[in-house]
Tab-separated table of C-alpha atoms in Angstrom:
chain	number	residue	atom	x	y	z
A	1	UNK	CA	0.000	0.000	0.000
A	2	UNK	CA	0.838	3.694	-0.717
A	3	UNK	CA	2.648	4.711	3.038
A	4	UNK	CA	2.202	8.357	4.235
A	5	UNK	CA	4.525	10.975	5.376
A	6	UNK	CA	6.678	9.700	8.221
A	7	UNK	CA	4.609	10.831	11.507
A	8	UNK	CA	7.253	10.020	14.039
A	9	UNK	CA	10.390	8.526	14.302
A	10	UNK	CA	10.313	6.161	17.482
A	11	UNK	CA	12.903	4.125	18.217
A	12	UNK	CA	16.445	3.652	17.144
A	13	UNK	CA	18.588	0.639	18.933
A	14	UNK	CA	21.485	-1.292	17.579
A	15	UNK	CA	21.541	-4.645	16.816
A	16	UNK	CA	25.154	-6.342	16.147
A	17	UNK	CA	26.636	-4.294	13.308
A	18	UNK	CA	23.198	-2.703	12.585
A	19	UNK	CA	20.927	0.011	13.596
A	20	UNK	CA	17.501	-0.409	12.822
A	21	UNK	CA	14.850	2.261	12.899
A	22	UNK	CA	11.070	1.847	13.023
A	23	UNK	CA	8.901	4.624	12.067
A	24	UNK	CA	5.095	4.257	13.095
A	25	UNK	CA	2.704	4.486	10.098
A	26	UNK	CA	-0.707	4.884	10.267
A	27	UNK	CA	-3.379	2.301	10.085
A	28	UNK	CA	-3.785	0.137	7.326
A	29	UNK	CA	0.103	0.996	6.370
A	30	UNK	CA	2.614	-1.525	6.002
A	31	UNK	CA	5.706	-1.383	7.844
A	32	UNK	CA	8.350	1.323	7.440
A	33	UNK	CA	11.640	-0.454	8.887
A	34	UNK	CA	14.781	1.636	7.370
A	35	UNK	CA	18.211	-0.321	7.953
A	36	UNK	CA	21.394	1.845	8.430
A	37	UNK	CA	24.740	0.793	9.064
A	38	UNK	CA	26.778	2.356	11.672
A	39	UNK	CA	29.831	4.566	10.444
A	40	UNK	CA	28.358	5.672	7.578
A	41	UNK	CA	28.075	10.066	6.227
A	42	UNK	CA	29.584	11.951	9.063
A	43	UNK	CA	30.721	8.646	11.026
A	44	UNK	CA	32.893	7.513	8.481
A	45	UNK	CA	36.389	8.670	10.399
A	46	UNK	CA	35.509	8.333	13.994
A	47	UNK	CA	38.844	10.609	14.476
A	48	UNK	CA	37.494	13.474	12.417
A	49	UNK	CA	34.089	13.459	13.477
A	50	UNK	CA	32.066	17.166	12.206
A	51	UNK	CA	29.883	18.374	8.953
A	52	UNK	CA	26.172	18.104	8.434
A	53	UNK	CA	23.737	15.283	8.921
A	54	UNK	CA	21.319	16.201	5.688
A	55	UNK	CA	17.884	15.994	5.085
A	56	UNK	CA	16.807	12.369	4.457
A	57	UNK	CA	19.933	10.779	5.584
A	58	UNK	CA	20.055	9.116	9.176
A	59	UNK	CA	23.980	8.716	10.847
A	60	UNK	CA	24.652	6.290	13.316
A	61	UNK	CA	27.374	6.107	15.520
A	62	UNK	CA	29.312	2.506	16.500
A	63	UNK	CA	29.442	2.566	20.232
A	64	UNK	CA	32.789	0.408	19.646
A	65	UNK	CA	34.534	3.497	18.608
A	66	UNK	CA	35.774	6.538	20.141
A	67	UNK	CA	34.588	9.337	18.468
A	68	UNK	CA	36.378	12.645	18.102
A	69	UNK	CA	34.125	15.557	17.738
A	70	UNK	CA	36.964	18.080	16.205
A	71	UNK	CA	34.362	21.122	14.983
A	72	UNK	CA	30.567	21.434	14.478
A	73	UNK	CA	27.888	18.906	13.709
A	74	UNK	CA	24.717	19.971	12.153
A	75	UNK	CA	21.439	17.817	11.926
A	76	UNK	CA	19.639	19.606	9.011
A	77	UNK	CA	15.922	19.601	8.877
A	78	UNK	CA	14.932	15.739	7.841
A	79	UNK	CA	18.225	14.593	9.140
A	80	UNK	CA	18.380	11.943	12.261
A	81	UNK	CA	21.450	11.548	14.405
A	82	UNK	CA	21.399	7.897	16.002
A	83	UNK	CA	23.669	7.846	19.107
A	84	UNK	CA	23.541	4.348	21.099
A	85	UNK	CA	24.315	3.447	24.031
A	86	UNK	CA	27.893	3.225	25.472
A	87	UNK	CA	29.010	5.876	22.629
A	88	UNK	CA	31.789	8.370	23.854
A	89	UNK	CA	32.397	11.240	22.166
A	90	UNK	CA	35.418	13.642	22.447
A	91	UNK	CA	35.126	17.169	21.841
A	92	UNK	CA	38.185	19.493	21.227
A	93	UNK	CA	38.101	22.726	19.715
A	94	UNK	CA	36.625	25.251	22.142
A	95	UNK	CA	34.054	27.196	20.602
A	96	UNK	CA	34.242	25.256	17.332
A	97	UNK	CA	33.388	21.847	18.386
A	98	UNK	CA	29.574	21.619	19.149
A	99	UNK	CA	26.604	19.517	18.011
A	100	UNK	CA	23.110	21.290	16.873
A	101	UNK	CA	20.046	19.480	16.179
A	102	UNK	CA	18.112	21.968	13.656
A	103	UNK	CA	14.322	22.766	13.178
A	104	UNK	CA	13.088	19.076	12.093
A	105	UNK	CA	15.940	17.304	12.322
A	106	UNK	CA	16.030	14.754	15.181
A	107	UNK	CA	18.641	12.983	17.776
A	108	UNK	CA	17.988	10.052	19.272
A	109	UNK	CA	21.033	9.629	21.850
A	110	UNK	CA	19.272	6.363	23.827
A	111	UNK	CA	21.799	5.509	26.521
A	112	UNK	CA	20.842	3.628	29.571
A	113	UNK	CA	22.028	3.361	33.823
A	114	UNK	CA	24.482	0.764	32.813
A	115	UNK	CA	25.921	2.315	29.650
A	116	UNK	CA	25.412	6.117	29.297
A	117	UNK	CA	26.110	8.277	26.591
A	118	UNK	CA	28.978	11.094	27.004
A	119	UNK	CA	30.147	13.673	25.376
A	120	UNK	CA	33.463	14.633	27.054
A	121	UNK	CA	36.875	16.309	25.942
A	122	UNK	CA	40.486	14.816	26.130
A	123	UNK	CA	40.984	18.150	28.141
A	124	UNK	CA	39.169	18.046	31.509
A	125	UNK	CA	38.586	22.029	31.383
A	126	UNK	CA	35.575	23.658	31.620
A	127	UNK	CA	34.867	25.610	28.325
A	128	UNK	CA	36.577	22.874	26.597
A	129	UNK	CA	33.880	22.301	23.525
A	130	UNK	CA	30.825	24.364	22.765
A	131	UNK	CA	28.135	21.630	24.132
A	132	UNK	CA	24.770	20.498	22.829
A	133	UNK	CA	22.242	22.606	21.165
A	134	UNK	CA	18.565	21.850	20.016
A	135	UNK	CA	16.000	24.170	18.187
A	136	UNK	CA	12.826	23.439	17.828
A	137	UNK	CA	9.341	24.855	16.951
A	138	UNK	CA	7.607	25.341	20.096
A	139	UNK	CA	6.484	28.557	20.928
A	140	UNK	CA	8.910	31.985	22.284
A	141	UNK	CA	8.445	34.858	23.224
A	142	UNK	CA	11.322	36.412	21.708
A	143	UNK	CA	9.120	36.876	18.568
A	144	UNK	CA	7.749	34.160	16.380
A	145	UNK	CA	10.922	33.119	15.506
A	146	UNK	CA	14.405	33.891	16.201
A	147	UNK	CA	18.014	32.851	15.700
A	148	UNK	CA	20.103	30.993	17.826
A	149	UNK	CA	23.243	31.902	20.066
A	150	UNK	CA	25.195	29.085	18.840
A	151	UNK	CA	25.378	28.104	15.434
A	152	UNK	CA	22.925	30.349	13.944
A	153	UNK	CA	19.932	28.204	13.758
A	154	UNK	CA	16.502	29.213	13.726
A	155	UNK	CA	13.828	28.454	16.541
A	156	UNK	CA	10.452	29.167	17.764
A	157	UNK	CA	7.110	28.519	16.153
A	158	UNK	CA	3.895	27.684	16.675
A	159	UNK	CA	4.078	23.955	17.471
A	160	UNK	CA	3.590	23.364	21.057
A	161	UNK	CA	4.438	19.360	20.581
A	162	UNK	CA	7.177	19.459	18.552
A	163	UNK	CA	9.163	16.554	18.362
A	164	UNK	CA	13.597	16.857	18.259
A	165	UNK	CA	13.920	13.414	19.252
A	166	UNK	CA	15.122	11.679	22.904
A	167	UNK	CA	17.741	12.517	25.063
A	168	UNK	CA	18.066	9.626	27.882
A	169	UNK	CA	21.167	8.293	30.138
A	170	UNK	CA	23.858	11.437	28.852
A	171	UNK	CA	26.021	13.024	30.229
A	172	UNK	CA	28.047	16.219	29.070
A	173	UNK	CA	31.658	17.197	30.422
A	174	UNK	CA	33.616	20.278	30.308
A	175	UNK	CA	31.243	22.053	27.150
A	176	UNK	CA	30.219	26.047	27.554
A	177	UNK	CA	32.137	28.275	26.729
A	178	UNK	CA	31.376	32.724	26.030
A	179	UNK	CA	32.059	32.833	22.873
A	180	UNK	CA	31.161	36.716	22.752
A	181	UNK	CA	29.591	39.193	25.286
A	182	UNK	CA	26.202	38.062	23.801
A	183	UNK	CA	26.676	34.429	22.949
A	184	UNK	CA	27.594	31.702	25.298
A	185	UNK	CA	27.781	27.822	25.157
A	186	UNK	CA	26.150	25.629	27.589
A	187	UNK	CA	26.081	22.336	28.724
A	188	UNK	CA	22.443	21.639	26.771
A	189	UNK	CA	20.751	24.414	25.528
A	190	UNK	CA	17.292	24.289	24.387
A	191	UNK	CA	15.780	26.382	22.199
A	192	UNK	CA	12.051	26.536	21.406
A	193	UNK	CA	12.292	22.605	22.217
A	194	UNK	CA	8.852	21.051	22.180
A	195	UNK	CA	7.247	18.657	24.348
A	196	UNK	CA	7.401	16.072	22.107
A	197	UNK	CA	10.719	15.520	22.917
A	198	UNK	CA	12.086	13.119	25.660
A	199	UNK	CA	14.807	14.330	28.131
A	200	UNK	CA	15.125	12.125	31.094
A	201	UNK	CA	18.675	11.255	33.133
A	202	UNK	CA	20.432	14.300	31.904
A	203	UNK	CA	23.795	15.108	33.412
A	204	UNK	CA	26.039	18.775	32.881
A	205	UNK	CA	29.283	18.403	34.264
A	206	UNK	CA	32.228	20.882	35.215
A	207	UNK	CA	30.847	23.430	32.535
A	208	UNK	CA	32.050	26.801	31.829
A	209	UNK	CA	28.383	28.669	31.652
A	210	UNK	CA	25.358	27.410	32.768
A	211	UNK	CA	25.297	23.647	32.875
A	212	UNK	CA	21.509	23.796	31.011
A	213	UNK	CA	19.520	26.693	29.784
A	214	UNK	CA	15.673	26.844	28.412
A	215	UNK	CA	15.075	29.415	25.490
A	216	UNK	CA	11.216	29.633	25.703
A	217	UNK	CA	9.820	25.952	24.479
A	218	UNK	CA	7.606	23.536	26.292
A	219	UNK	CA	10.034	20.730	26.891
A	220	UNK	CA	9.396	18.874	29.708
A	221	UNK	CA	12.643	17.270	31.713
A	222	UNK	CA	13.060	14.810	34.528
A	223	UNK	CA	16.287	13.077	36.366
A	224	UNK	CA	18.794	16.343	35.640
A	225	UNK	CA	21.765	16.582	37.275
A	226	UNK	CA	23.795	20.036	37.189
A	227	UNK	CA	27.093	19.995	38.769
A	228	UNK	CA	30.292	22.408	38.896
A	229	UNK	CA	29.053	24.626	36.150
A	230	UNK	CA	30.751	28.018	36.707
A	231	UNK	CA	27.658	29.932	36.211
A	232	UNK	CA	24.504	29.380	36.459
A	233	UNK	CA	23.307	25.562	37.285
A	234	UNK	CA	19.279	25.729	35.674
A	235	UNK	CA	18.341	28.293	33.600
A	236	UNK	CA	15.553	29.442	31.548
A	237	UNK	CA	14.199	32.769	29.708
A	238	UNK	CA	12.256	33.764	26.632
A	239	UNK	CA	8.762	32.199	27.863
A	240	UNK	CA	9.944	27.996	28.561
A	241	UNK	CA	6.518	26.794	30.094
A	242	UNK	CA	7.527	23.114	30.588
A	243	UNK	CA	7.973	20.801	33.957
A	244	UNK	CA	10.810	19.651	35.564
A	245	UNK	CA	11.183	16.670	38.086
A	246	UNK	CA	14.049	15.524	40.231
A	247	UNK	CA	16.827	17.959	39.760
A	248	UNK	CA	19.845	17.536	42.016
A	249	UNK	CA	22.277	20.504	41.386
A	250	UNK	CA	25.864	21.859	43.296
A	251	UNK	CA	28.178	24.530	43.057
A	252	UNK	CA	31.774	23.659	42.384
A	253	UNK	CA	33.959	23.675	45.755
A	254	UNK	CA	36.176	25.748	44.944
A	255	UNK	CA	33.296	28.215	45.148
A	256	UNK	CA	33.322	29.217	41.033
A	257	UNK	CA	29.834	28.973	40.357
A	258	UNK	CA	26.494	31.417	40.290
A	259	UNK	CA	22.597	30.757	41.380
A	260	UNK	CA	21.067	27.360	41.629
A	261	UNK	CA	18.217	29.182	38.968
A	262	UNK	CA	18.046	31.886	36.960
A	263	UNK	CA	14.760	32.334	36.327
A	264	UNK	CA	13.877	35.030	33.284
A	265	UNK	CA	10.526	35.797	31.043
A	266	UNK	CA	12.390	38.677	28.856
A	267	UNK	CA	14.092	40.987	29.794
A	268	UNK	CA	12.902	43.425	27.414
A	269	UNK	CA	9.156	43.340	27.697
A	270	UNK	CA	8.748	41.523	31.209
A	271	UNK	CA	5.086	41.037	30.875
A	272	UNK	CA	6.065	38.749	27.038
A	273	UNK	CA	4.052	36.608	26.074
A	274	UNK	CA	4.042	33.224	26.053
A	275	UNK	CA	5.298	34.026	29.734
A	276	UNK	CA	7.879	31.542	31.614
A	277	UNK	CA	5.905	29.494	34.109
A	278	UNK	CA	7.210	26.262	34.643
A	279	UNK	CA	6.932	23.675	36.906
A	280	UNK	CA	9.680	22.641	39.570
A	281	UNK	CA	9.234	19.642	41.875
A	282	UNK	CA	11.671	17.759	43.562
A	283	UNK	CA	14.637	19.594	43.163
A	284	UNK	CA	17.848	19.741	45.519
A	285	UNK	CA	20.313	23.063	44.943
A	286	UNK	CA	23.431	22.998	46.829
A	287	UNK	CA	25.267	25.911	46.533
A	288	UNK	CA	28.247	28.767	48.148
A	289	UNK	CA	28.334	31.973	49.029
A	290	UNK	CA	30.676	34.094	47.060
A	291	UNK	CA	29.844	35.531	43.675
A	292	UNK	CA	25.905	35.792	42.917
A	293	UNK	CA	24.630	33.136	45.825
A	294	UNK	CA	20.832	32.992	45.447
A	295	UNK	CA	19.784	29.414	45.180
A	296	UNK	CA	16.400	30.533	43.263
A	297	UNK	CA	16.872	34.181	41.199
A	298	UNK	CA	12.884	35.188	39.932
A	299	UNK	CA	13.068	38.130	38.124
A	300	UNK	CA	12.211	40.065	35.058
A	301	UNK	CA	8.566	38.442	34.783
A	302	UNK	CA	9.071	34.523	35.346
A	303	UNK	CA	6.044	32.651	36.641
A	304	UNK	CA	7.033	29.583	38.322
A	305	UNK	CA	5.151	26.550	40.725
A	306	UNK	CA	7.450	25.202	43.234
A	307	UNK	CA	7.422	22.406	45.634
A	308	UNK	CA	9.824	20.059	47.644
A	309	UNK	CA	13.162	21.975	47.445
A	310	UNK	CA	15.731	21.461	49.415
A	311	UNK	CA	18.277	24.733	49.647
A	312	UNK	CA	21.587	24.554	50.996
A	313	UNK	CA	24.211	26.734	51.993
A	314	UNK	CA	23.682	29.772	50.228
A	315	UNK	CA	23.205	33.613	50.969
A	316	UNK	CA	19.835	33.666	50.069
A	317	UNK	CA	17.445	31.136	49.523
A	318	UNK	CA	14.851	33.013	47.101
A	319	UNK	CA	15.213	35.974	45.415
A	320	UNK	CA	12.725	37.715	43.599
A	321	UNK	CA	13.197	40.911	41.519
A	322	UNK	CA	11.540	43.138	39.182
A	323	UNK	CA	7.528	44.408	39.611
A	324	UNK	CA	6.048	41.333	37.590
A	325	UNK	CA	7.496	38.991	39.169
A	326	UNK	CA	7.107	40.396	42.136
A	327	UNK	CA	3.667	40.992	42.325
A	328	UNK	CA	3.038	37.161	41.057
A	329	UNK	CA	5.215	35.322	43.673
A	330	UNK	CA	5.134	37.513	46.485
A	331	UNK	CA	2.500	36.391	49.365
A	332	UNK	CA	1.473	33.977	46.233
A	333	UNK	CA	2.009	30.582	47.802
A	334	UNK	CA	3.723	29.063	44.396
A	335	UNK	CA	6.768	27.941	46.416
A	336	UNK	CA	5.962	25.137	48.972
A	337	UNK	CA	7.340	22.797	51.275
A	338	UNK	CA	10.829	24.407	50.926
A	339	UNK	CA	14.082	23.112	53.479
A	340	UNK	CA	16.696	25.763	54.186
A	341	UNK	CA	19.864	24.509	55.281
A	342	UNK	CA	22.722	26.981	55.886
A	343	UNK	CA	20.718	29.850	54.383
A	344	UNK	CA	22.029	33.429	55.767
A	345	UNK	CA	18.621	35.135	54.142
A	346	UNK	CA	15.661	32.753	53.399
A	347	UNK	CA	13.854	35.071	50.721
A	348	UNK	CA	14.279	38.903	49.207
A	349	UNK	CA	12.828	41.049	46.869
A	350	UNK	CA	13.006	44.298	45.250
A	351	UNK	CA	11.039	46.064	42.405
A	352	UNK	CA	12.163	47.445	39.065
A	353	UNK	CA	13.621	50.325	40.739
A	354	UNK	CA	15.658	48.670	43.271
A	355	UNK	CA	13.545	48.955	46.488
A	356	UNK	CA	13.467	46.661	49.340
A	357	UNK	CA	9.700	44.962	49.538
A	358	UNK	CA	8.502	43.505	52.299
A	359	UNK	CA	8.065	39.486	51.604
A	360	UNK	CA	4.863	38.793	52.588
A	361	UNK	CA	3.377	35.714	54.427
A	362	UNK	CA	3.000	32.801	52.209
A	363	UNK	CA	5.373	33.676	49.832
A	364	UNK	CA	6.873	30.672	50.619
A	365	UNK	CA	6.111	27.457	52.941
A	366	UNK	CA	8.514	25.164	54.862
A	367	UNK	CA	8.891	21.959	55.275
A	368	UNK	CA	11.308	19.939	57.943
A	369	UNK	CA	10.749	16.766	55.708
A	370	UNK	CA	11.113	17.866	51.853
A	371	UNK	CA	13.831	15.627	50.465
A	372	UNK	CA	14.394	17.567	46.948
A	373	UNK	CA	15.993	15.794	44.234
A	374	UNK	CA	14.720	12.181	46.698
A	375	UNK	CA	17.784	12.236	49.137
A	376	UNK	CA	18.153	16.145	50.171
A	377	UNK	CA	21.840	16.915	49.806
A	378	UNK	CA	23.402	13.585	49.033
A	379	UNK	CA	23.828	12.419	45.726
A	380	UNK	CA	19.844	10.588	44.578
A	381	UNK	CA	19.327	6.945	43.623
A	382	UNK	CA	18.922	7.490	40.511
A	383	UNK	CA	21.670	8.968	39.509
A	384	UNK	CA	23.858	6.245	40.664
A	385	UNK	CA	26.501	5.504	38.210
A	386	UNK	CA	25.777	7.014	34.832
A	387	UNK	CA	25.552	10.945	36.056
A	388	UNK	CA	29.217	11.273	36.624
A	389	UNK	CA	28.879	12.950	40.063
């Protein structure tokens, strides 16, 4: 029978010296099975690992070699990058080494407890490699569209659900990197990602910005672990309305390092919409106090829901700044059962002109029993082994 357009790539394992990749079809379809070969396009030389992944063409890596990732990868729109488990990758290059996933083009990096993915450099420095970038067509605030910090791909739409694929059991060492006063490399940044996607068991590692960053999108993540960055550990702007479940995040102890969050809508037009107004539960931020030492920084119109945080050894525990924000969270109840531990100043704010304002009753709750991330400061169950921490 006549098969329709491909509605969703969904699974992508490898089998000996095979991958094989099922796409679902609809009913009454036959079967769709396409059969790729590791090594093949871009994965030909393992040692000179960069270039594009093109439309219609699907690159699988061998998890029996070492790849070196020595500039960018691009994963055009109708391109699939297959990344199994056990795969290593090695970045060097600074700024010039990084992987993008493009509007429509897809990753499926499908590691597990036992055998994570990672993406790591020969040179254990933070900044060492640009990181991991994905843009998709969910919905910004930034305008309908825009164009990315790193690598100059569009993102932002209109699609809500938006699929870039599955991110599961990775971890990512040493990326970020400011490439110029307005452009900077994360661990994993995610740009207009939709909720279609799959992050779960995410690991940033001894990063040189923030260890992962949001730009608007509706991703939803779960199982993120953010440690050593040297700025900020969780980050989000540009209108990200998404969840995000079990997050277990620490500063670096040397004391390099910034806020647990950083919390932004836009900083142009605080009131933006789609507004940022995620969803936080069961998150853990260990943290310093030199530099910027808020473990939660709400400002410049973020919404936000809150609940079982544990907050540790930092300045302030929640800071909230600008009149939008403000106004939402302050007296608000949207941040519950929270446990300070070591926490000079519990919770602050200040309006767009820099005034103290009183933080009203019920701006926040506590809770002697909230275990955060599942094991309050210590290191959770489930990130035994593959996180890296």
């Amino acid at each position: 029978m006549k098969k329709n357009t491909l509605k969703l790539l969904a699974a992508a394992f490898i089998m000996s010296t095979t991958a094989v990749v099922f796409h679902s079809c609809s009913d009454g379809d036959d079967d769709d099975t396409i059969i790729t070969t590791p090594g093949t396009g871009i994965a030909s030389d393992p040692n000179n690992f960069k270039g594009e992944v093109k439309s219609g063409e699907t690159v699988t890596l061998d998890p029996s070699k070492l790849y070196k990732l020595t500039g960018a990868v691009a994963v055009k729109a109708g391109g699939t990058l297959v990344i199994p488990a056990g795969t290593r990758i090695e970045a060097s290059g600074g700024t010039s080494a990084y992987i993008t996933i493009e509007q429509d083009g897809k990753i499926f990096a499908n590691g597990t407890a036992s055998s994570p993915i990672v993406f790591t450099s020969p040179n254990p420095t933070p900044g060492s490699w640009g990181g991991l970038v994905i843009c998709g067509k969910a919905p910004i605030n930034k305008g309908t569209s825009a164009t990315a910090e790193v690598g100059n791909a569009t993102y932002g739409g209109t699609n809500a659900s938006d699929n870039s694929g599955i991110l599961k059991y990775v971890r990512i060492e040493y990326a970020g990197a400011i490439f110029q006063a307005d452009k900077e490399f994360n661990g994993l940044s995610l740009f207009g990602v939709g909720n279609g996607t799959v992050i779960d068991n995410v690991s940033m590692i001894n990063g040189s910005d923030d260890g992962i960053e949001f730009f608007g999108g509706t991703v939803n993540v779960s199982n993120i672990i953010s440690v050593g960055n040297e700025d900020d550990a969780f980050d989000w702007t540009e209108g990200w309305n998404g969840t995000a479940t079990n997050i277990y995040t620490k500063r670096r102890a040397s004391g390099v390092g910034n806020r647990g969050i950083e919390a932004d809508n836009n900083a142009n037009d605080n009131n933006a919409n789609p507004r940022s107004n995620p969803t936080i539960k069961n998150a853990t931020f260990i943290g310093g106090t030199t530099g910027e030492a808020d473990a939660l920084k709400l400002r410049v119109g973020t919404y936000g829901t809150f609940d079982n945080l544990v907050l540790s050894n930092w300045t302030t525990g929640i800071n909230v700044e600008n009149d939008a924000s403000v106004t939402y969270f302050n007296g608000g109840n949207k941040i519950t059962n929270v446990k300070f531990e070591t926490v000079t100043t519990k919770a602050s704010a200040k309006s767009n002109a820099g005034a103290s304002v009183t933080v009203l009753a019920n701006t926040y709750t506590e809770s002697t029993t909230a275990n955060g991330a599942g094991n309050g400061t210590a290191t959770p169950s489930w990130a035994s082994g593959w996180a890296g921490i």
